[in-house]
Short mmCIF file of C-alpha atoms in Angstrom, two decimals:
data_model
loop_
_atom_site.label_atom_id
_atom_site.label_comp_id
_atom_site.label_asym_id
_atom_site.label_seq_id
_atom_site.Cartn_x
_atom_site.Cartn_y
_atom_site.Cartn_z
CA MET B 1 -60.73 176.67 154.34
CA GLY B 2 -59.62 179.99 155.73
CA PRO B 3 -58.03 182.80 153.72
CA ALA B 4 -56.53 182.30 150.30
CA LEU B 5 -52.87 181.34 150.28
CA PRO B 6 -51.13 183.44 147.66
CA TYR B 7 -47.39 183.73 147.64
CA GLU B 8 -44.96 185.74 145.67
CA ARG B 9 -41.26 185.58 145.24
CA ARG B 10 -38.35 187.68 144.14
CA ARG B 11 -35.37 185.68 142.89
CA LEU B 12 -32.18 187.68 142.48
CA ARG B 13 -28.69 186.59 141.57
CA ALA B 14 -25.22 188.09 141.56
CA ALA B 15 -22.07 186.33 140.40
CA ILE B 16 -19.05 188.60 140.34
CA ALA B 17 -15.72 187.68 138.69
CA ALA B 18 -17.19 184.23 138.20
CA THR B 19 -15.68 181.12 136.65
CA ALA B 20 -17.45 180.89 133.29
CA VAL B 21 -19.60 177.99 132.20
CA ALA B 22 -20.93 177.72 128.65
CA VAL B 23 -22.87 174.97 126.91
CA VAL B 24 -22.58 174.11 123.22
CA ALA B 25 -24.42 171.36 121.36
CA ALA B 26 -22.89 169.03 118.79
CA GLY B 27 -24.06 165.67 117.51
CA GLY B 28 -26.79 165.36 120.16
CA THR B 29 -24.35 165.79 123.04
CA ALA B 30 -23.95 168.70 125.44
CA PHE B 31 -20.39 169.80 126.24
CA THR B 32 -19.72 171.74 129.41
CA VAL B 33 -16.82 174.14 128.83
CA MET B 34 -14.99 175.64 131.79
CA THR B 35 -12.23 178.20 131.96
CA ALA B 36 -9.41 178.34 134.44
CA GLU B 37 -10.50 178.87 138.03
CA ALA B 38 -11.05 182.36 139.39
CA ALA B 39 -12.28 183.74 142.70
CA THR B 40 -16.04 184.07 142.81
CA THR B 41 -18.61 185.75 145.00
CA GLY B 42 -22.31 185.97 144.52
CA CYS B 43 -25.71 185.11 145.88
CA GLU B 44 -29.25 184.17 145.00
CA VAL B 45 -32.29 185.09 147.11
CA ASP B 46 -35.70 183.48 146.72
CA TYR B 47 -38.33 185.46 148.71
CA GLN B 48 -41.79 183.88 148.84
CA VAL B 49 -44.99 185.06 150.47
CA THR B 50 -46.41 181.62 151.29
CA ALA B 51 -49.65 182.72 152.94
CA GLU B 52 -51.53 185.99 153.28
CA TRP B 53 -54.59 187.15 155.19
CA PRO B 54 -55.95 190.63 156.07
CA GLY B 55 -53.12 192.41 157.88
CA GLY B 56 -50.71 189.50 158.00
CA PHE B 57 -48.60 187.06 156.02
CA ASN B 58 -46.02 184.28 156.16
CA ALA B 59 -42.84 184.44 154.11
CA ASN B 60 -40.04 182.01 153.30
CA VAL B 61 -36.55 183.09 152.21
CA ASP B 62 -33.93 180.86 150.56
CA ILE B 63 -30.35 182.15 150.24
CA THR B 64 -27.91 180.37 147.92
CA ASN B 65 -24.18 181.05 147.98
CA LEU B 66 -23.03 181.13 144.35
CA GLY B 67 -19.41 181.90 145.13
CA ASP B 68 -16.52 179.63 146.02
CA THR B 69 -16.00 180.82 149.61
CA ALA B 70 -18.28 180.41 152.62
CA PHE B 71 -20.22 183.16 154.39
CA ASP B 72 -19.57 182.52 158.09
CA PRO B 73 -21.72 183.88 159.60
CA TRP B 74 -24.15 185.06 156.92
CA LYS B 75 -26.22 188.23 157.21
CA LEU B 76 -29.01 189.17 154.80
CA GLU B 77 -30.38 192.74 154.61
CA TRP B 78 -33.34 194.26 152.78
CA ASP B 79 -35.79 197.15 152.95
CA PHE B 80 -39.53 196.58 152.93
CA PRO B 81 -41.28 198.71 150.29
CA GLY B 82 -44.33 199.34 152.49
CA THR B 83 -45.60 198.96 156.05
CA GLN B 84 -44.47 195.36 156.57
CA LYS B 85 -43.10 194.36 159.98
CA VAL B 86 -41.45 191.10 161.01
CA ALA B 87 -43.46 189.67 163.91
CA ASN B 88 -41.59 186.42 164.58
CA ALA B 89 -39.04 184.40 162.65
CA TRP B 90 -37.65 180.88 162.50
CA ASN B 91 -34.21 179.56 161.45
CA THR B 92 -32.84 183.11 161.76
CA SER B 93 -32.34 185.99 164.17
CA ALA B 94 -34.19 188.94 162.63
CA THR B 95 -34.21 192.60 163.68
CA GLN B 96 -35.97 195.55 162.08
CA SER B 97 -35.45 199.32 162.25
CA GLY B 98 -37.98 201.29 160.23
CA VAL B 99 -38.22 199.49 156.90
CA HIS B 100 -34.72 197.97 157.16
CA VAL B 101 -34.45 194.30 158.14
CA ILE B 102 -31.34 192.30 159.09
CA ALA B 103 -31.66 188.51 159.21
CA SER B 104 -28.65 186.55 160.47
CA GLY B 105 -27.78 182.89 160.71
CA VAL B 106 -28.23 181.07 164.00
CA ASP B 107 -25.99 178.46 165.58
CA TYR B 108 -27.02 175.53 163.40
CA ASN B 109 -27.09 177.31 160.02
CA LYS B 110 -24.82 180.34 160.36
CA ARG B 111 -22.19 178.94 157.98
CA LEU B 112 -23.32 179.11 154.35
CA ALA B 113 -20.86 177.05 152.32
CA SER B 114 -20.23 177.44 148.60
CA ALA B 115 -23.14 176.15 146.48
CA SER B 116 -25.26 175.70 149.61
CA THR B 117 -28.64 177.12 150.55
CA ALA B 118 -29.89 178.44 153.89
CA SER B 119 -33.61 178.87 154.48
CA PHE B 120 -35.63 180.80 157.04
CA GLY B 121 -39.12 182.11 157.43
CA PHE B 122 -41.15 184.66 159.32
CA THR B 123 -44.63 185.88 160.07
CA GLY B 124 -45.22 189.53 159.27
CA THR B 125 -47.86 192.23 159.49
CA PHE B 126 -48.82 195.02 157.11
CA ALA B 127 -51.40 197.80 156.89
CA GLY B 128 -53.83 198.28 154.03
CA SER B 129 -53.90 196.02 150.99
CA ALA B 130 -50.31 196.34 149.69
CA ASN B 131 -47.76 193.65 150.53
CA ALA B 132 -45.17 194.14 147.78
CA VAL B 133 -41.97 192.09 147.84
CA PRO B 134 -38.63 193.74 148.64
CA GLU B 135 -36.79 195.14 145.62
CA SER B 136 -33.24 194.07 146.53
CA PHE B 137 -31.16 192.07 149.00
CA ARG B 138 -27.58 192.22 150.24
CA LEU B 139 -25.76 189.19 151.65
CA ASN B 140 -22.71 190.16 153.72
CA GLY B 141 -22.41 193.30 151.61
CA VAL B 142 -22.84 191.50 148.26
CA GLU B 143 -25.84 192.87 146.38
CA CYS B 144 -27.92 190.17 144.67
CA THR B 145 -28.74 192.07 141.49
CA GLY B 146 -29.14 189.40 138.83
CA ASP B 147 -25.77 190.31 137.22
CA THR B 148 -23.99 187.10 136.26
CA GLY B 149 -20.80 188.85 135.20
CA GLU B 150 -18.77 188.72 131.97
CA LEU B 151 -17.69 185.41 130.43
CA PRO B 152 -13.87 185.16 130.21
CA THR B 153 -12.40 184.75 126.71
CA ASP B 154 -9.63 182.32 127.70
CA PRO B 155 -9.54 179.03 125.77
CA PRO B 156 -11.26 176.18 127.62
CA THR B 157 -9.05 174.06 129.85
CA ASN B 158 -11.53 171.35 130.78
CA VAL B 159 -14.21 169.82 128.58
CA THR B 160 -16.58 167.09 129.71
CA ALA B 161 -19.46 165.51 127.82
CA SER B 162 -22.86 164.38 129.04
CA PRO B 163 -25.81 163.02 127.10
CA THR B 164 -28.78 165.27 126.52
CA GLU B 165 -31.32 162.51 126.02
CA VAL B 166 -33.83 162.12 128.86
CA PRO B 167 -35.35 158.67 129.50
CA THR B 168 -38.95 158.58 128.26
CA GLY B 169 -40.38 155.63 130.15
CA GLY B 170 -40.23 151.89 129.93
CA THR B 171 -42.38 149.25 128.25
CA GLY B 172 -45.98 149.26 129.42
CA GLN B 173 -45.72 152.68 131.06
CA ASP B 174 -47.44 155.82 129.92
CA GLU B 175 -45.51 158.42 128.03
CA TRP B 176 -46.12 162.14 128.37
CA SER B 177 -49.65 162.33 127.04
CA PRO B 178 -51.74 164.93 128.86
CA PRO B 179 -55.18 165.85 127.48
CA SER B 180 -54.80 168.21 124.54
CA ASN B 181 -56.42 171.11 126.39
CA LEU B 182 -53.74 170.87 129.11
CA VAL B 183 -50.64 170.81 126.90
CA GLN B 184 -50.27 174.59 126.56
CA PRO B 185 -50.99 175.47 130.22
CA LEU B 186 -48.62 172.73 131.43
CA ASN B 187 -45.88 174.10 129.17
CA GLU B 188 -46.52 177.57 130.58
CA VAL B 189 -46.29 176.27 134.14
CA TRP B 190 -43.00 174.47 133.55
CA ALA B 191 -41.50 177.52 131.83
CA HIS B 192 -42.47 179.49 134.94
CA VAL B 193 -40.89 176.81 137.16
CA GLU B 194 -37.60 176.98 135.25
CA ASP B 195 -37.60 180.77 135.55
CA THR B 196 -38.43 180.70 139.27
CA TYR B 197 -36.78 177.69 140.91
CA ASN B 198 -33.23 176.53 141.38
CA LEU B 199 -33.68 173.05 139.96
CA ASN B 200 -30.31 171.99 141.33
CA PHE B 201 -31.88 172.10 144.80
CA ARG B 202 -31.66 168.62 146.34
CA ASN B 203 -34.32 168.49 149.04
CA PHE B 204 -37.58 168.59 147.13
CA GLY B 205 -40.11 166.03 148.32
CA TRP B 206 -39.03 163.96 145.31
CA ASP B 207 -35.47 163.79 146.66
CA GLN B 208 -36.81 162.69 150.03
CA ILE B 209 -38.95 159.80 148.81
CA MET B 210 -36.18 158.58 146.52
CA ALA B 211 -33.67 158.66 149.40
CA THR B 212 -35.98 156.64 151.66
CA GLY B 213 -37.21 154.17 149.07
CA GLY B 214 -40.77 155.47 149.01
CA SER B 215 -41.61 156.56 152.53
CA ILE B 216 -41.95 159.77 154.53
CA ASN B 217 -41.42 160.09 158.27
CA TYR B 218 -43.10 162.98 160.05
CA CYS B 219 -42.54 164.71 163.35
CA VAL B 220 -45.51 166.75 164.60
CA ARG B 221 -44.73 170.17 166.09
CA TRP B 222 -47.70 170.65 168.45
CA ASP B 223 -47.51 174.44 168.62
CA SER B 224 -50.56 174.63 170.86
CA ARG B 225 -51.59 174.76 174.50
CA ASN B 226 -54.49 172.40 173.80
CA SER B 227 -54.24 168.75 174.72
CA VAL B 228 -54.17 165.94 172.18
CA SER B 229 -55.51 162.47 172.87
CA LEU B 230 -54.13 159.09 171.82
CA GLN B 231 -57.05 158.72 169.41
CA THR B 232 -56.35 162.10 167.80
CA ARG B 233 -52.64 161.27 167.54
CA ASP B 234 -53.38 158.09 165.61
CA ALA B 235 -56.05 159.81 163.49
CA ILE B 236 -53.52 162.42 162.40
CA GLU B 237 -51.11 159.74 161.17
CA ALA B 238 -53.90 157.99 159.28
CA LYS B 239 -55.05 161.27 157.75
CA LEU B 240 -51.54 162.12 156.56
CA GLN B 241 -51.38 158.76 154.76
CA GLN B 242 -54.78 159.36 153.18
CA GLN B 243 -53.85 162.82 151.96
CA TYR B 244 -50.55 161.58 150.45
CA ASP B 245 -52.54 158.92 148.63
CA LEU B 246 -54.74 161.60 147.07
CA TRP B 247 -51.68 163.10 145.39
CA PHE B 248 -49.79 159.91 144.54
CA ASP B 249 -52.37 157.27 143.65
CA GLN B 250 -52.27 158.44 140.03
CA MET B 251 -48.46 158.43 139.99
CA ALA B 252 -48.28 154.67 140.59
CA GLY B 253 -46.94 152.88 137.50
CA TRP B 254 -46.69 156.04 135.45
CA ASN B 255 -43.56 156.85 133.43
CA GLU B 256 -41.20 154.72 135.56
CA PHE B 257 -42.37 156.17 138.89
CA PRO B 258 -41.12 153.36 141.15
CA PHE B 259 -43.60 153.38 144.04
CA ASP B 260 -47.15 152.08 144.30
CA GLN B 261 -47.67 154.11 147.47
CA ILE B 262 -45.73 156.57 149.62
CA ASP B 263 -45.75 155.08 153.12
CA VAL B 264 -46.30 157.82 155.71
CA ASN B 265 -45.29 157.36 159.35
CA VAL B 266 -45.37 159.72 162.33
CA VAL B 267 -42.24 158.98 164.35
CA GLY B 268 -42.20 161.88 166.81
CA TRP B 269 -44.09 164.68 168.55
CA ALA B 270 -42.78 167.93 170.02
CA ALA B 271 -44.79 169.89 172.59
CA TYR B 272 -44.48 172.65 175.16
CA ASP B 273 -45.49 170.36 178.02
CA ARG B 274 -45.62 166.57 178.29
CA ASN B 275 -49.06 166.87 179.85
CA HIS B 276 -50.40 168.17 176.52
CA LEU B 277 -49.75 164.72 175.00
CA GLN B 278 -52.27 162.40 176.61
CA TRP B 279 -50.69 159.02 175.99
CA SER B 280 -48.12 156.91 177.80
CA ASP B 281 -46.97 154.40 175.17
CA SER B 282 -43.56 154.72 173.54
CA SER B 283 -44.58 154.22 169.91
CA VAL B 284 -43.37 157.73 168.97
CA ASP B 285 -40.45 159.82 170.17
CA VAL B 286 -41.45 162.79 172.34
CA TYR B 287 -39.53 166.08 172.48
CA ILE B 288 -40.38 168.55 175.25
CA GLY B 289 -39.01 172.03 175.95
CA ASP B 290 -36.85 172.57 172.85
CA ILE B 291 -38.36 175.86 171.69
CA ARG B 292 -37.25 177.16 168.28
CA GLU B 293 -39.02 179.79 166.19
CA ASP B 294 -41.26 180.31 169.25
CA ALA B 295 -42.58 176.77 168.86
CA PRO B 296 -41.70 173.24 170.03
CA GLN B 297 -38.99 171.71 167.84
CA CYS B 298 -38.34 168.05 167.12
CA SER B 299 -34.73 166.94 167.48
CA GLU B 300 -32.59 168.65 164.85
CA ALA B 301 -30.24 165.67 164.93
CA CYS B 302 -33.06 163.60 163.44
CA GLY B 303 -34.34 166.06 160.83
CA ARG B 304 -33.66 165.80 157.09
CA PHE B 305 -33.96 169.58 156.75
CA PHE B 306 -30.90 169.89 159.01
CA HIS B 307 -29.08 166.79 157.67
CA GLN B 308 -29.76 166.62 153.96
CA ASP B 309 -26.79 164.29 153.55
CA GLY B 310 -28.77 161.62 155.41
CA ASN B 311 -26.32 161.47 158.32
CA TYR B 312 -28.42 160.84 161.43
CA SER B 313 -25.59 159.48 163.57
CA GLN B 314 -26.50 161.84 166.43
CA CYS B 315 -30.21 161.06 166.28
CA PRO B 316 -31.42 159.05 169.29
CA GLY B 317 -32.29 155.67 167.86
CA GLY B 318 -30.44 156.30 164.62
CA ALA B 319 -31.76 156.66 161.10
CA ALA B 320 -34.97 154.73 161.83
CA HIS B 321 -36.03 157.59 164.09
CA HIS B 322 -35.28 160.36 161.60
CA TYR B 323 -38.05 162.57 160.20
CA ASP B 324 -38.20 163.92 156.66
CA GLN B 325 -40.89 166.55 157.19
CA SER B 326 -42.57 168.40 160.04
CA LEU B 327 -46.32 168.86 160.44
CA TRP B 328 -46.34 172.20 162.27
CA LEU B 329 -49.75 172.80 163.84
CA THR B 330 -50.03 176.30 165.31
CA GLN B 331 -52.91 177.29 167.57
CA GLY B 332 -54.97 180.14 166.10
CA MET B 333 -53.09 180.34 162.79
CA GLY B 334 -54.89 181.30 159.60
CA GLY B 335 -53.64 180.15 156.21
CA GLY B 336 -50.64 177.92 155.81
CA ALA B 337 -47.07 177.47 154.62
CA GLY B 338 -45.22 174.63 152.94
CA GLY B 339 -41.78 173.70 151.64
CA ASP B 340 -39.10 171.04 151.79
CA TRP B 341 -39.22 171.21 155.61
CA GLY B 342 -42.89 170.22 155.75
CA GLN B 343 -46.23 171.96 156.15
CA ARG B 344 -47.66 174.46 158.65
CA MET B 345 -51.25 175.49 159.35
CA GLY B 346 -53.74 176.10 162.14
CA GLN B 347 -53.94 173.38 164.79
CA GLU B 348 -57.69 173.76 165.17
CA TYR B 349 -58.21 173.74 161.40
CA PHE B 350 -56.29 170.49 160.88
CA VAL B 351 -57.80 168.62 163.85
CA ASN B 352 -61.33 169.78 162.99
CA SER B 353 -60.77 168.49 159.43
CA LEU B 354 -59.88 164.92 160.44
CA ASN B 355 -63.33 163.72 159.40
CA SER B 356 -63.04 165.43 155.99
CA SER B 357 -61.93 163.47 152.95
CA GLN B 358 -59.62 166.28 151.80
CA ILE B 359 -57.81 168.80 154.01
CA THR B 360 -57.49 171.56 151.47
CA ILE B 361 -54.79 173.75 153.04
CA TYR B 362 -52.64 170.71 153.84
CA LEU B 363 -52.97 169.37 150.28
CA HIS B 364 -52.02 172.78 148.87
CA GLU B 365 -48.95 173.04 151.10
CA LEU B 366 -47.93 169.44 150.37
CA GLY B 367 -47.94 170.40 146.70
CA HIS B 368 -45.32 173.04 147.51
CA THR B 369 -43.18 170.38 149.24
CA PHE B 370 -43.01 168.58 145.88
CA GLY B 371 -42.20 171.77 143.98
CA LEU B 372 -45.64 172.76 142.70
CA ASP B 373 -45.88 176.50 142.28
CA ASP B 374 -48.49 178.99 143.44
CA PHE B 375 -50.50 181.25 141.15
CA TYR B 376 -51.00 184.47 143.03
CA ASP B 377 -50.65 186.77 140.00
CA TRP B 378 -51.33 184.64 136.92
CA THR B 379 -53.28 181.60 135.72
CA PRO B 380 -52.25 179.22 132.93
CA THR B 381 -54.22 179.41 129.70
CA GLY B 382 -57.71 177.97 130.03
CA GLN B 383 -57.34 177.10 133.73
CA CYS B 384 -59.16 178.83 136.56
CA CYS B 385 -59.79 176.45 139.42
CA PHE B 386 -57.29 173.96 140.81
CA ILE B 387 -55.92 173.35 144.29
CA MET B 388 -52.53 175.00 143.69
CA ASN B 389 -54.39 178.18 142.65
CA ALA B 390 -55.15 178.96 146.28
CA GLY B 391 -58.78 179.55 147.11
CA SER B 392 -60.09 178.38 143.73
CA SER B 393 -60.61 174.65 144.40
CA ALA B 394 -61.04 172.60 147.56
CA THR B 395 -59.87 169.41 145.85
CA ILE B 396 -57.00 168.12 143.71
CA THR B 397 -57.94 168.43 140.05
CA GLU B 398 -56.75 166.75 136.85
CA PHE B 399 -54.58 169.78 136.13
CA ASP B 400 -52.94 169.51 139.56
CA GLN B 401 -52.19 165.84 138.91
CA TRP B 402 -50.58 166.55 135.54
CA MET B 403 -48.44 169.30 137.09
CA LEU B 404 -47.19 166.72 139.63
CA ARG B 405 -46.44 164.25 136.84
CA ASP B 406 -44.59 166.95 134.94
CA TRP B 407 -42.22 167.43 137.87
CA TRP B 408 -41.41 163.71 137.89
CA ARG B 409 -40.95 163.77 134.11
CA HIS B 410 -38.31 166.49 134.40
CA LEU B 411 -36.56 165.31 137.59
CA LYS B 412 -36.51 161.53 137.16
CA SER B 413 -33.23 161.50 135.24
CA ARG B 414 -31.40 162.66 138.37
CA TYR B 415 -32.38 159.33 139.95
CA GLY B 416 -31.32 157.24 136.96
CA TYR B 417 -34.76 156.79 135.35
#
């Protein structure tokens, strides 16, 4: 399956002179108390090593603007603590001098509005065995230190109430009832999720399938000089459906999950040269010559990552031709990467695995798309070997399935369940 896929993250926050928000409980109801408005500035950085192999790694960086004014354009700076070098980057323009790195927004994401998140990634190199995460980040001069500021003492001027009860499932559906030996490790995992993720993020795989009514459209980024036949094209679409089923078959009918199956469709392909795609029918959209992140890019006008509001008015063919995720197949790549944008791995690895029942790296990265964490530096109590613990299991285990169910249990209320 190639090298293990550990990742690590540093999540830092600064909120300076912030409008205060406090929560108090009374009579089973949560009251959100807000003071008068004040100018705010602040940032949150989520740095993840999504794949690592001897001498190299992939990283993903999410930047969230916590203030009430936009950064336009944004510029993120950090110092590597070791020998790391940025080799190539996507969704950013990155330069490096010594250990100091400056990553800036590009045309389509350079404006970072209030309460919005910009994401980019890069492939890096390092010498030896140490690949520590950066200690601090600065966004347009604002240091993301984790300081949330002082709460003002002014009396509240606006009080709203919202129920704290979470729906627990309808008649005939299973409640939260994992095997007794999994209760403690699942609680540990979710506590880690709450400490690590911004759960207000709105483009998890869950958000995508709920927005589409239970389907996922893919565009394949054929980041390869090899040719691909019509038969291989169709086999890839069939394999994506099969792998989705491996994750979601046990979700069907459980705790108000509304879909019996997630329908997977490949709606587009992007390539360096049309001659690499050896078919002539028009069943999928084809994008040639749009090179982003040193790789062929499917139309941004059609991509959910670029249009999370679901507005595909500039997409050729309209919303029916949009894609929710990219399958990024890179010639010669070891390891993999995954997130809300899709999954990336070696082109040869994926194609050579089409006759396998489970494509391990893809399944691991698809787990990340739906929020499942990695376990590079810890393992939950009593658990050693499961697919999200990279390199420890080639297949989805019972523990992996209950972690997926736990995400639905905690997120379903945002969709009215």
